[in-house]
PDB file of C-alpha atoms and ligand atoms in Angstrom:
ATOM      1  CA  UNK A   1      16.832 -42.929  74.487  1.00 96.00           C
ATOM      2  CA  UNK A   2      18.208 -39.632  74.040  1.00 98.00           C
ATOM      3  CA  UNK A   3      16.453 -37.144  71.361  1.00 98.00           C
ATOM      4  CA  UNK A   4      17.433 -33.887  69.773  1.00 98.00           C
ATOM      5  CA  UNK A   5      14.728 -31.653  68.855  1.00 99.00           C
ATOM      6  CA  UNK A   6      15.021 -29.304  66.436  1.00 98.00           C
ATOM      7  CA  UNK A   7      12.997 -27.269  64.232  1.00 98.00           C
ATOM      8  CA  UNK A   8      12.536 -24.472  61.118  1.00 98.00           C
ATOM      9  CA  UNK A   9       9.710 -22.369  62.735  1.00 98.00           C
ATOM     10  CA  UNK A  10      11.903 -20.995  65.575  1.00 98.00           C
ATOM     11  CA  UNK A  11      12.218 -21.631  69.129  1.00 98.00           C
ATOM     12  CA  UNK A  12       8.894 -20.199  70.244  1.00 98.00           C
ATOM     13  CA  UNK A  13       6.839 -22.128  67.546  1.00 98.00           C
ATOM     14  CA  UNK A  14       4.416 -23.983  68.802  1.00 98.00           C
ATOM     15  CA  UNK A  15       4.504 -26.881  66.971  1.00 98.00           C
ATOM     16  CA  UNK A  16       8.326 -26.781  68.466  1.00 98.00           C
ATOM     17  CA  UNK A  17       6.825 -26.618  72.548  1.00 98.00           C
ATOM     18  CA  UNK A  18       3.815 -29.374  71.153  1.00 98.00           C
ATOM     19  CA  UNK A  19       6.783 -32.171  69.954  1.00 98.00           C
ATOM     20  CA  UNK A  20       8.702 -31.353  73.198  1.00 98.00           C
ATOM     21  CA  UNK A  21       5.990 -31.984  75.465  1.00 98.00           C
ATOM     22  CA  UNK A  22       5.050 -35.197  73.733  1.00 98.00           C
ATOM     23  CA  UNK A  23       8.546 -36.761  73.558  1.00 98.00           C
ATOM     24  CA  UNK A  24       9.324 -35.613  77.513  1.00 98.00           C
ATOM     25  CA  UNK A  25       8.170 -38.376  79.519  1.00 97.00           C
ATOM     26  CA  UNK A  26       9.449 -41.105  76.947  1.00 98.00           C
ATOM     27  CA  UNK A  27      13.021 -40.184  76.494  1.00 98.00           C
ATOM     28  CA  UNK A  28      15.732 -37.729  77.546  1.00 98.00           C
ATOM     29  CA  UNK A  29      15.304 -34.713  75.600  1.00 98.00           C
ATOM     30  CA  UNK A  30      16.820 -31.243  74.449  1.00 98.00           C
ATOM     31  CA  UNK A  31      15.682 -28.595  71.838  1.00 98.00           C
ATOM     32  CA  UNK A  32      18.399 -26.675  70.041  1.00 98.00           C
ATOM     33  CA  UNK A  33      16.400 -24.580  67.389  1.00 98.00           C
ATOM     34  CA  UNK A  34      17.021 -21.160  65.035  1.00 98.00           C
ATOM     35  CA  UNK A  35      16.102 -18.281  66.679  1.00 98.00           C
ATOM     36  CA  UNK A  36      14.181 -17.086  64.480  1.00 98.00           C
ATOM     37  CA  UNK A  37      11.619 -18.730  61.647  1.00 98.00           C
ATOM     38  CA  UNK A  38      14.400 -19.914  59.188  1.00 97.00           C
ATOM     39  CA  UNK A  39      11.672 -21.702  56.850  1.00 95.00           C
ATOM     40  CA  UNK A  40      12.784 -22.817  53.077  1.00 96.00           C
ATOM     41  CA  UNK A  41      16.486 -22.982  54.523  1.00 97.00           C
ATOM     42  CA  UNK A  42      16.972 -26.053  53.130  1.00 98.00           C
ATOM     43  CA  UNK A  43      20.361 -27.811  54.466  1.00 98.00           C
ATOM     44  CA  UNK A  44      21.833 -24.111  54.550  1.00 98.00           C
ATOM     45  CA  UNK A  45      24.954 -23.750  56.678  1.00 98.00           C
ATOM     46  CA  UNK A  46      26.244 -20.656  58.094  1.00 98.00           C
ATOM     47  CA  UNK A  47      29.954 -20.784  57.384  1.00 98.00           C
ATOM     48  CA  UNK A  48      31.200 -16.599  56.741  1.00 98.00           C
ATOM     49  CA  UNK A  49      29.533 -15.503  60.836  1.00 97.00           C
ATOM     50  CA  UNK A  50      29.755 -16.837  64.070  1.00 98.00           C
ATOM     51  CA  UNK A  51      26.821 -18.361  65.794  1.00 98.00           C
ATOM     52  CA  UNK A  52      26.216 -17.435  68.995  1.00 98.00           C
ATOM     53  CA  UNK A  53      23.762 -20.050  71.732  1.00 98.00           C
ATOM     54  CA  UNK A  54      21.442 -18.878  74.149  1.00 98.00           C
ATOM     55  CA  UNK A  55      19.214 -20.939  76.415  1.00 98.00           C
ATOM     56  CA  UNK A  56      15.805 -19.643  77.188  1.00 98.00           C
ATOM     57  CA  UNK A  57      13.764 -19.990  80.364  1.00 98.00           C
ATOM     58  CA  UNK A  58      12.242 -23.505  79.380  1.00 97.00           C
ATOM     59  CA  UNK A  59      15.748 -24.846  78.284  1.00 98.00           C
ATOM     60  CA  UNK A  60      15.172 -24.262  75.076  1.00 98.00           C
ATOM     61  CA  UNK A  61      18.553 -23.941  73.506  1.00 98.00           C
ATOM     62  CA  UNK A  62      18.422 -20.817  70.804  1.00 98.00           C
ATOM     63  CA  UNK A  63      21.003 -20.637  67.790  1.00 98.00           C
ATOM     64  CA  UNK A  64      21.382 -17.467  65.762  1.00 98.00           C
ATOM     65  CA  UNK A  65      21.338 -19.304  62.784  1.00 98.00           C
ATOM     66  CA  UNK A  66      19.879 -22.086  60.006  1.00 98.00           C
ATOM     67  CA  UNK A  67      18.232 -25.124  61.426  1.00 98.00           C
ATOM     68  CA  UNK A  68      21.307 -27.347  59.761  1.00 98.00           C
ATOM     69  CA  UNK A  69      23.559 -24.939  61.975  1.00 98.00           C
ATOM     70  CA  UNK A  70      21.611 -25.865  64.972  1.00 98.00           C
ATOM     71  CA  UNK A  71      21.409 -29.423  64.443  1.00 98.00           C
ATOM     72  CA  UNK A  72      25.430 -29.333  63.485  1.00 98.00           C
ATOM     73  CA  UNK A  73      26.531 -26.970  66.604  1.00 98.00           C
ATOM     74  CA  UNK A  74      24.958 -29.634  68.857  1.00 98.00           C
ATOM     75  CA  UNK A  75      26.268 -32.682  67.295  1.00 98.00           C
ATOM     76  CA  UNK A  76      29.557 -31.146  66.957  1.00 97.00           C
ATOM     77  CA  UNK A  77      30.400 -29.233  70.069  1.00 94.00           C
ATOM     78  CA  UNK A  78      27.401 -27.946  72.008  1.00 97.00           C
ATOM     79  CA  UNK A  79      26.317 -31.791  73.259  1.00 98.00           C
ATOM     80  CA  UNK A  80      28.602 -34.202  74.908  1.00 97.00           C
ATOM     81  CA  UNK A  81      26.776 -37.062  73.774  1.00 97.00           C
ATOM     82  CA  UNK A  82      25.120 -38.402  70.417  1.00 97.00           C
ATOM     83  CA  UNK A  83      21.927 -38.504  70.239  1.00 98.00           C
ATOM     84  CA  UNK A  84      20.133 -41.597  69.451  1.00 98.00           C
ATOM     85  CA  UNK A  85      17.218 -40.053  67.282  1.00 98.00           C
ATOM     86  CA  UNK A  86      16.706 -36.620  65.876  1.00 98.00           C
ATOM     87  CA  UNK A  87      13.194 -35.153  65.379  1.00 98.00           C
ATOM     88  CA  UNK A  88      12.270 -31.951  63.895  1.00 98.00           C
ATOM     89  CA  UNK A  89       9.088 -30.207  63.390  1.00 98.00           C
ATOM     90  CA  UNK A  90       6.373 -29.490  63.768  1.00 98.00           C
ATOM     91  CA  UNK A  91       6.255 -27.964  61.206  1.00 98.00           C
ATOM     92  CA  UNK A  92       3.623 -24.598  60.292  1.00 98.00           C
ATOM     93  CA  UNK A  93       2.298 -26.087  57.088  1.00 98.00           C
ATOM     94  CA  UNK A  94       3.180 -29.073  54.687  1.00 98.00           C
ATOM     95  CA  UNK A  95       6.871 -30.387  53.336  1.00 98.00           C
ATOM     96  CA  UNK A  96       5.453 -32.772  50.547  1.00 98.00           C
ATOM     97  CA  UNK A  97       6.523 -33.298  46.957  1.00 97.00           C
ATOM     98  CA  UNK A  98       9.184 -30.459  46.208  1.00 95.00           C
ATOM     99  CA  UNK A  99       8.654 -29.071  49.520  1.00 96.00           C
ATOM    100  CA  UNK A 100      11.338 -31.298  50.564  1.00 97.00           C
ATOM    101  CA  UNK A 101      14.453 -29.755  49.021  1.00 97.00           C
ATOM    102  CA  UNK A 102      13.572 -26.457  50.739  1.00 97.00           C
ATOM    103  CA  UNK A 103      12.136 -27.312  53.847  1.00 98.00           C
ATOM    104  CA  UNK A 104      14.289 -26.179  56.780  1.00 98.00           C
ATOM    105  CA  UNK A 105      12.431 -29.168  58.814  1.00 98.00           C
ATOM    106  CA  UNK A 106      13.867 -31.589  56.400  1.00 98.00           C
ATOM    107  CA  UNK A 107      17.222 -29.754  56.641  1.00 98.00           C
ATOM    108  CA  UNK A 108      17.499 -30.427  60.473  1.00 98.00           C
ATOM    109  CA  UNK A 109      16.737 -33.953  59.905  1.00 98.00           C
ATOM    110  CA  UNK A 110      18.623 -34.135  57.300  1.00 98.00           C
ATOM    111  CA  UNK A 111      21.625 -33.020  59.074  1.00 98.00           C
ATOM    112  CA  UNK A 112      21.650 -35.361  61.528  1.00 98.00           C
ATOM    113  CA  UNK A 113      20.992 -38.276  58.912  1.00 98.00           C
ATOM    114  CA  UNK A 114      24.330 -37.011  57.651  1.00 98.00           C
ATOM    115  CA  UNK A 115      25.729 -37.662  60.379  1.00 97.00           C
ATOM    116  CA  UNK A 116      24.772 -41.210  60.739  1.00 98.00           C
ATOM    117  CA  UNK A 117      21.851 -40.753  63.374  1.00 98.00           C
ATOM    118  CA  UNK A 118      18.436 -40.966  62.543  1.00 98.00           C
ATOM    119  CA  UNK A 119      16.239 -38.773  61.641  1.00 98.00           C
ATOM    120  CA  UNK A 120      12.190 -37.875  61.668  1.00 98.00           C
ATOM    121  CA  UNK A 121      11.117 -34.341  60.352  1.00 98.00           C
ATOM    122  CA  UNK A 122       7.385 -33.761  61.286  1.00 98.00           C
ATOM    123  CA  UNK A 123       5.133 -31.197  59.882  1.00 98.00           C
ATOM    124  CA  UNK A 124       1.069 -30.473  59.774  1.00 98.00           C
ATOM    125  CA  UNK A 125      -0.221 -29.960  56.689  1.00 98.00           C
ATOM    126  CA  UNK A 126      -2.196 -26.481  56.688  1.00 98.00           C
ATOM    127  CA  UNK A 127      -0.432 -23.515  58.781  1.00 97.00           C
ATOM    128  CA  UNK A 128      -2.081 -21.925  61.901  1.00 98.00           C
ATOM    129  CA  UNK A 129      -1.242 -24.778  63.957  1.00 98.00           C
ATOM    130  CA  UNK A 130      -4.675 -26.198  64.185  1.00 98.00           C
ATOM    131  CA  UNK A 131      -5.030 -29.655  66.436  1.00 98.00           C
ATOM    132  CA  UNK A 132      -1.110 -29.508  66.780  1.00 98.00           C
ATOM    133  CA  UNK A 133      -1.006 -31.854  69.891  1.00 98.00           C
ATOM    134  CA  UNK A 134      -2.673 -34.658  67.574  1.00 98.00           C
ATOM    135  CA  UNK A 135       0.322 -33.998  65.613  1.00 98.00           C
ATOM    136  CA  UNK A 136       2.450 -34.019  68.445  1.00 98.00           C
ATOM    137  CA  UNK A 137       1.061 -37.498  69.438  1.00 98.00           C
ATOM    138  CA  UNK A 138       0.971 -39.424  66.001  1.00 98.00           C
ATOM    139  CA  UNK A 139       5.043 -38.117  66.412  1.00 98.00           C
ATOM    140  CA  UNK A 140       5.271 -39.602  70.222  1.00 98.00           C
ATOM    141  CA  UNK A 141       3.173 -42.841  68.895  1.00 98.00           C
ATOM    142  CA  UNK A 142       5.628 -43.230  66.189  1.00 98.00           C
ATOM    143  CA  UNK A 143       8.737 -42.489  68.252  1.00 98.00           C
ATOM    144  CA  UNK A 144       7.500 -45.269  70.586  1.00 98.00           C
ATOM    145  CA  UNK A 145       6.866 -48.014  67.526  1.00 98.00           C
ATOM    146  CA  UNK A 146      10.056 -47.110  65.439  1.00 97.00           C
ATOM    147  CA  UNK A 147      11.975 -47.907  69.154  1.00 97.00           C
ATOM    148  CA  UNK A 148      10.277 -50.942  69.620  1.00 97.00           C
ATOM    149  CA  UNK A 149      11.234 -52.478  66.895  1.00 96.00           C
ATOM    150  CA  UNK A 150      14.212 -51.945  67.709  1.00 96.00           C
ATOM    151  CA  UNK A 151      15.480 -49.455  64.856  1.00 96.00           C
ATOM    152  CA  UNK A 152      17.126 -47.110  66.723  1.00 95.00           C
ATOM    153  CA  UNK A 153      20.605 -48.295  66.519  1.00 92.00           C
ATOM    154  CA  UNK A 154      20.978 -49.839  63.278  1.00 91.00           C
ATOM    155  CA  UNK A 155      21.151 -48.259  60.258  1.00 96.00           C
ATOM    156  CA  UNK A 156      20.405 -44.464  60.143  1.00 98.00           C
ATOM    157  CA  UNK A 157      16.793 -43.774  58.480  1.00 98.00           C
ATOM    158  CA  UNK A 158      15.726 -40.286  57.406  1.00 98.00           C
ATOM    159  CA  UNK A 159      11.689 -39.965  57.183  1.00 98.00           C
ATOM    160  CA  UNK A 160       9.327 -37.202  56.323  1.00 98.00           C
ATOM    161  CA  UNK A 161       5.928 -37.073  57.931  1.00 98.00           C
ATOM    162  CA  UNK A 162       3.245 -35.248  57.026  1.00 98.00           C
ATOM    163  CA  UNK A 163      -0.364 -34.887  58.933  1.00 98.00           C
ATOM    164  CA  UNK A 164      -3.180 -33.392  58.509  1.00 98.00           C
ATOM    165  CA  UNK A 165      -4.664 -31.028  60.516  1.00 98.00           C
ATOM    166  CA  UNK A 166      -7.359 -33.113  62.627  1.00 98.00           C
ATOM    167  CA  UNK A 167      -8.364 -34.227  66.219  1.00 98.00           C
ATOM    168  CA  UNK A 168      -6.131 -37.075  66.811  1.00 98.00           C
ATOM    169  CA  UNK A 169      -9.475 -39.831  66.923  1.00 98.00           C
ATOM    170  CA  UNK A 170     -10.226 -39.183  62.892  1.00 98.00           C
ATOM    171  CA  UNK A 171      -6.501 -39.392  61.693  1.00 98.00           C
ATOM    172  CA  UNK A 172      -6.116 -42.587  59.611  1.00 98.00           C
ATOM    173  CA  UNK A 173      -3.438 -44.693  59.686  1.00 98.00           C
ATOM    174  CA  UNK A 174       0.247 -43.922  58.613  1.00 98.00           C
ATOM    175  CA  UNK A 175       0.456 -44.924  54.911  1.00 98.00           C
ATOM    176  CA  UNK A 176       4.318 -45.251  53.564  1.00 98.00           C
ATOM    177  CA  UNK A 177       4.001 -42.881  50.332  1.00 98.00           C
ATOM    178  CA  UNK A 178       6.675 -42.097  47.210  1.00 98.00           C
ATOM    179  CA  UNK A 179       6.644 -38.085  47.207  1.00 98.00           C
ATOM    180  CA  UNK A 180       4.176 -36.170  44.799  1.00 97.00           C
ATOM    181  CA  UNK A 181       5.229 -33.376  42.971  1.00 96.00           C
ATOM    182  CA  UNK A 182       4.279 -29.782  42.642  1.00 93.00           C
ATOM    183  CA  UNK A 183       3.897 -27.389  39.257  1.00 91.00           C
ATOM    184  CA  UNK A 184       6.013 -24.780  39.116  1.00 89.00           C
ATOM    185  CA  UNK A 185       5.730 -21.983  42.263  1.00 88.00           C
ATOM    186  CA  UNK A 186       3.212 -19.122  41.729  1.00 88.00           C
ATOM    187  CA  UNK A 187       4.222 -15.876  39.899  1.00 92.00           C
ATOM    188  CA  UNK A 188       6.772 -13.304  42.269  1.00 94.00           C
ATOM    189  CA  UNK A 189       4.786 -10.446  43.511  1.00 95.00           C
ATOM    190  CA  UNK A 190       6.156  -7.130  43.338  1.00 96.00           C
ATOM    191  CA  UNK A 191       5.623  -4.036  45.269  1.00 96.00           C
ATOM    192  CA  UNK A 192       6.746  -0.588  45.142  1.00 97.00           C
ATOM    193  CA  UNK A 193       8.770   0.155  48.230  1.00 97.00           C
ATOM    194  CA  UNK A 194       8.373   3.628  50.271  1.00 97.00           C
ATOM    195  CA  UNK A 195      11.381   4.903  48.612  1.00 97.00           C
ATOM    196  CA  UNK A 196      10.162   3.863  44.826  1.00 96.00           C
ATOM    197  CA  UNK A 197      12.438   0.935  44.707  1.00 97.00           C
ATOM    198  CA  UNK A 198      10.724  -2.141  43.005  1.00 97.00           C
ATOM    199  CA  UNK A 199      10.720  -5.228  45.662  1.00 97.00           C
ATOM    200  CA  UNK A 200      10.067  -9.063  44.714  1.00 97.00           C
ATOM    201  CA  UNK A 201       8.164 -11.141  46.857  1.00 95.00           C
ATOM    202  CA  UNK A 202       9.021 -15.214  46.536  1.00 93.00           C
ATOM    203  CA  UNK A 203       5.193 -16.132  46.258  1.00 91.00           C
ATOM    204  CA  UNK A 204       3.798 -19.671  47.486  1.00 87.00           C
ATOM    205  CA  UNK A 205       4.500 -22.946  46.256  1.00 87.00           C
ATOM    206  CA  UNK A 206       2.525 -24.392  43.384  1.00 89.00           C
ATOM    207  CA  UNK A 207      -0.556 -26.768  44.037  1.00 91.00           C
ATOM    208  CA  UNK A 208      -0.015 -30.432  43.576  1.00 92.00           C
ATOM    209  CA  UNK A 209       0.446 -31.851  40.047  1.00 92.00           C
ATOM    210  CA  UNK A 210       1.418 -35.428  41.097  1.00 94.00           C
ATOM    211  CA  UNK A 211      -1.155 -36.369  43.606  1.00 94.00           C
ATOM    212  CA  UNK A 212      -1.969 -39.685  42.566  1.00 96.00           C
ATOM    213  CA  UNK A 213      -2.383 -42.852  44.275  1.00 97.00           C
ATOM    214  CA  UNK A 214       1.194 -43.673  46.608  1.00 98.00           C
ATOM    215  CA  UNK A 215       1.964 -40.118  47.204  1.00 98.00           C
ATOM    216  CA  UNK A 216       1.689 -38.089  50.218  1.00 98.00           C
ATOM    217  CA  UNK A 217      -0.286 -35.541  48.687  1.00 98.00           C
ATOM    218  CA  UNK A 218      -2.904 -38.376  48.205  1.00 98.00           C
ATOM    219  CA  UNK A 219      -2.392 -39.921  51.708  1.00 98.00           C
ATOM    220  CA  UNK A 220      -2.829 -36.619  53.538  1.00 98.00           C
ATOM    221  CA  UNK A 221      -5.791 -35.432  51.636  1.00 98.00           C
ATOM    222  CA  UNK A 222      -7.607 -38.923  52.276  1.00 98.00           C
ATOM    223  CA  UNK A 223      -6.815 -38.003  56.255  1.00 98.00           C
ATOM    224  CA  UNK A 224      -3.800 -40.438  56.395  1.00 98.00           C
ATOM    225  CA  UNK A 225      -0.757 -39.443  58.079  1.00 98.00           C
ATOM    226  CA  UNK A 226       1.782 -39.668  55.052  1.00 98.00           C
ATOM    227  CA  UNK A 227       5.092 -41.294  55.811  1.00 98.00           C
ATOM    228  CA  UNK A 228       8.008 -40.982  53.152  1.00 98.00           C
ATOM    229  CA  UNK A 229      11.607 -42.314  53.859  1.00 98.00           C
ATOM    230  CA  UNK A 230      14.199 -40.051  52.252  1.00 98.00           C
ATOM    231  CA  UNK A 231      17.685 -40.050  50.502  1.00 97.00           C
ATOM    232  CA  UNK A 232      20.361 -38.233  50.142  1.00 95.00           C
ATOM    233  CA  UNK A 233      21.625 -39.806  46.841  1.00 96.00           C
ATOM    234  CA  UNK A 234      20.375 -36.905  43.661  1.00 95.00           C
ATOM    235  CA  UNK A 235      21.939 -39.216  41.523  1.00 97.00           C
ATOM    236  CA  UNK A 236      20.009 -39.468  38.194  1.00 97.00           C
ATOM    237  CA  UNK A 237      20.557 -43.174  38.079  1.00 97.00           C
ATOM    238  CA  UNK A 238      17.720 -44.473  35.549  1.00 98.00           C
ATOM    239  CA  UNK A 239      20.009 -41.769  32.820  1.00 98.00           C
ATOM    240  CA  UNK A 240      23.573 -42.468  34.011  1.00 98.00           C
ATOM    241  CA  UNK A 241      23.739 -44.740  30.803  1.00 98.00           C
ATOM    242  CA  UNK A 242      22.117 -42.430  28.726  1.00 98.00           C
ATOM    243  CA  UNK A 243      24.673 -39.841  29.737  1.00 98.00           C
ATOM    244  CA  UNK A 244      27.627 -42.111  29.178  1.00 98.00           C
ATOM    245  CA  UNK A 245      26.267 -43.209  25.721  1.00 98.00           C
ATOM    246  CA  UNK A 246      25.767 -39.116  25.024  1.00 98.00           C
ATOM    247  CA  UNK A 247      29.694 -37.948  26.312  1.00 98.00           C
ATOM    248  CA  UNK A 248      31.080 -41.233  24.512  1.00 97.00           C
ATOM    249  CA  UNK A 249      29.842 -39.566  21.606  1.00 97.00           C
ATOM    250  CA  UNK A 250      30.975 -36.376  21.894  1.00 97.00           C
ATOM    251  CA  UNK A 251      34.258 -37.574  22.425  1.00 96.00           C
ATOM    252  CA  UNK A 252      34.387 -39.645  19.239  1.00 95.00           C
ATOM    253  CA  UNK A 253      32.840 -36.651  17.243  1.00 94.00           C
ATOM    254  CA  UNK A 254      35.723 -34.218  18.681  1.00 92.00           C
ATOM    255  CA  UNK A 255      38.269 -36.812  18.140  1.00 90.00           C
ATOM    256  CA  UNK A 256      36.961 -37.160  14.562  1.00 83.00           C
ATOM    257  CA  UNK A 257      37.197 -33.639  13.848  1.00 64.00           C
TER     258      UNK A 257
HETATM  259 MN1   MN B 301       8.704 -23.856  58.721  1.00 88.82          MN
END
């Protein structure tokens, strides 16, 4: 099994070294991961600069750009082979809920899911990186089960995991969850600058609002690793009728003057 590891967090995160080391011994692997911390990057391509690669002294490949671009420079031209699996992560802090359309960990992935490969993006749910090698081995435990049943191969899967932040012995057992969702980010913060300009700080994301039963926020906060299989499809599908119905009538009303 070959695996691409990528990341949001940057090359030297540690989260990045922790999945590396776990997924070593049980498969051929190589990291190809943003320079720098490209967090809430979303799928975010660099298309009007070049990217330049550099390798570091662990192997590490290092891309001057988005985790997308690093996931799509090795796919595309850096690697002469396809991977079987991509993972990304670990991430410094939660992707639940909303989380998902920004994160930069579920960019990588989903770049690669794009491409037809599969796809895991891993991240812990408080920042600071405590108990990250549990993390790192609920990922290398999961690697191991999703290949032995055989699922690498067939059709491409793209899932976000989420686990808390405990010693590896008192995590609970992966629970398949729907995605919560979160209210409405906190208010901008502004500061004066040292040359009296007025600058706007993006503050954090807002605190759960759907947390109920069957979402990850739930899972995670009961000590379960939350597992979430994702789609590309932002089709509105439960209103494509209504929507039809609604332009039918505007048509009708313009061609009745
Ligand atoms: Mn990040």
């Amino acid at each position: 099994m070959k695996i691409l590891i990528s990341n949001d967090d940057g090359f030297q995160a540690p989260g990045l070294v922790a999945l590396h080391d776990a997924l070593k011994d049980i498969a051929e692997v190589e990291v190809v991961a943003p320079e720098h911390n490209n967090s809430a990057k979303s799928n975010a391509l660099t298309l009007a600069a070049p990217l330049y690669v550099h390798k570091a002294h662990n192997g590490f490949r290092y891309v001057t750009g988005t985790p997308a671009d690093c996931v799509h420079i090795a796919l595309k031209g850096l690697l002469d082979y396809r991977p079987d699996l991509v993972v990304s992560g670990i991430n410094n802090g939660a992707n639940m809920g909303d989380d998902t359309i920004y994160s930069g960990t579920v960019g990588a992935a989903m770049e690669a899911y794009l491409f037809g490969i599969p796809a895991i993006a891993f991240s812990q749910i408080e920042k600071g990186w405590a108990h990250v090698d549990a993390a790192a081995q609920v990922a290398r435990r999961l690697v191991l089960q999703i290949e032995r049943e055989k699922l690498i191969g067939g059709n491409p899967f793209l899932l976000n995991v989420n686990v808390p932040n405990l010693p590896f012995d008192q995590l609970k057992p992966v629970k398949v969850c729907r995605l919560g969702r979160r209210h409405a980010a906190e208010k901008v913060i502004t500061q004066d600058s040292p040359r009296g300009e007025t600058m706007y700080w993006i503050a954090g994301a807002g605190s759960a609002k759907d947390s109920g039963e069957g979402t990850d926020f739930h899972a995670t906060a009961a000590g379960h690793v939350a597992l979430t299989p994702l789609q590309i499809d932002l089709t509105d599908h439960a209103n494509l009728g209504d929507w039809n119905e609604t332009m039918a009538r505007v048509a009708r009303s313009a061609a009745g003057g």
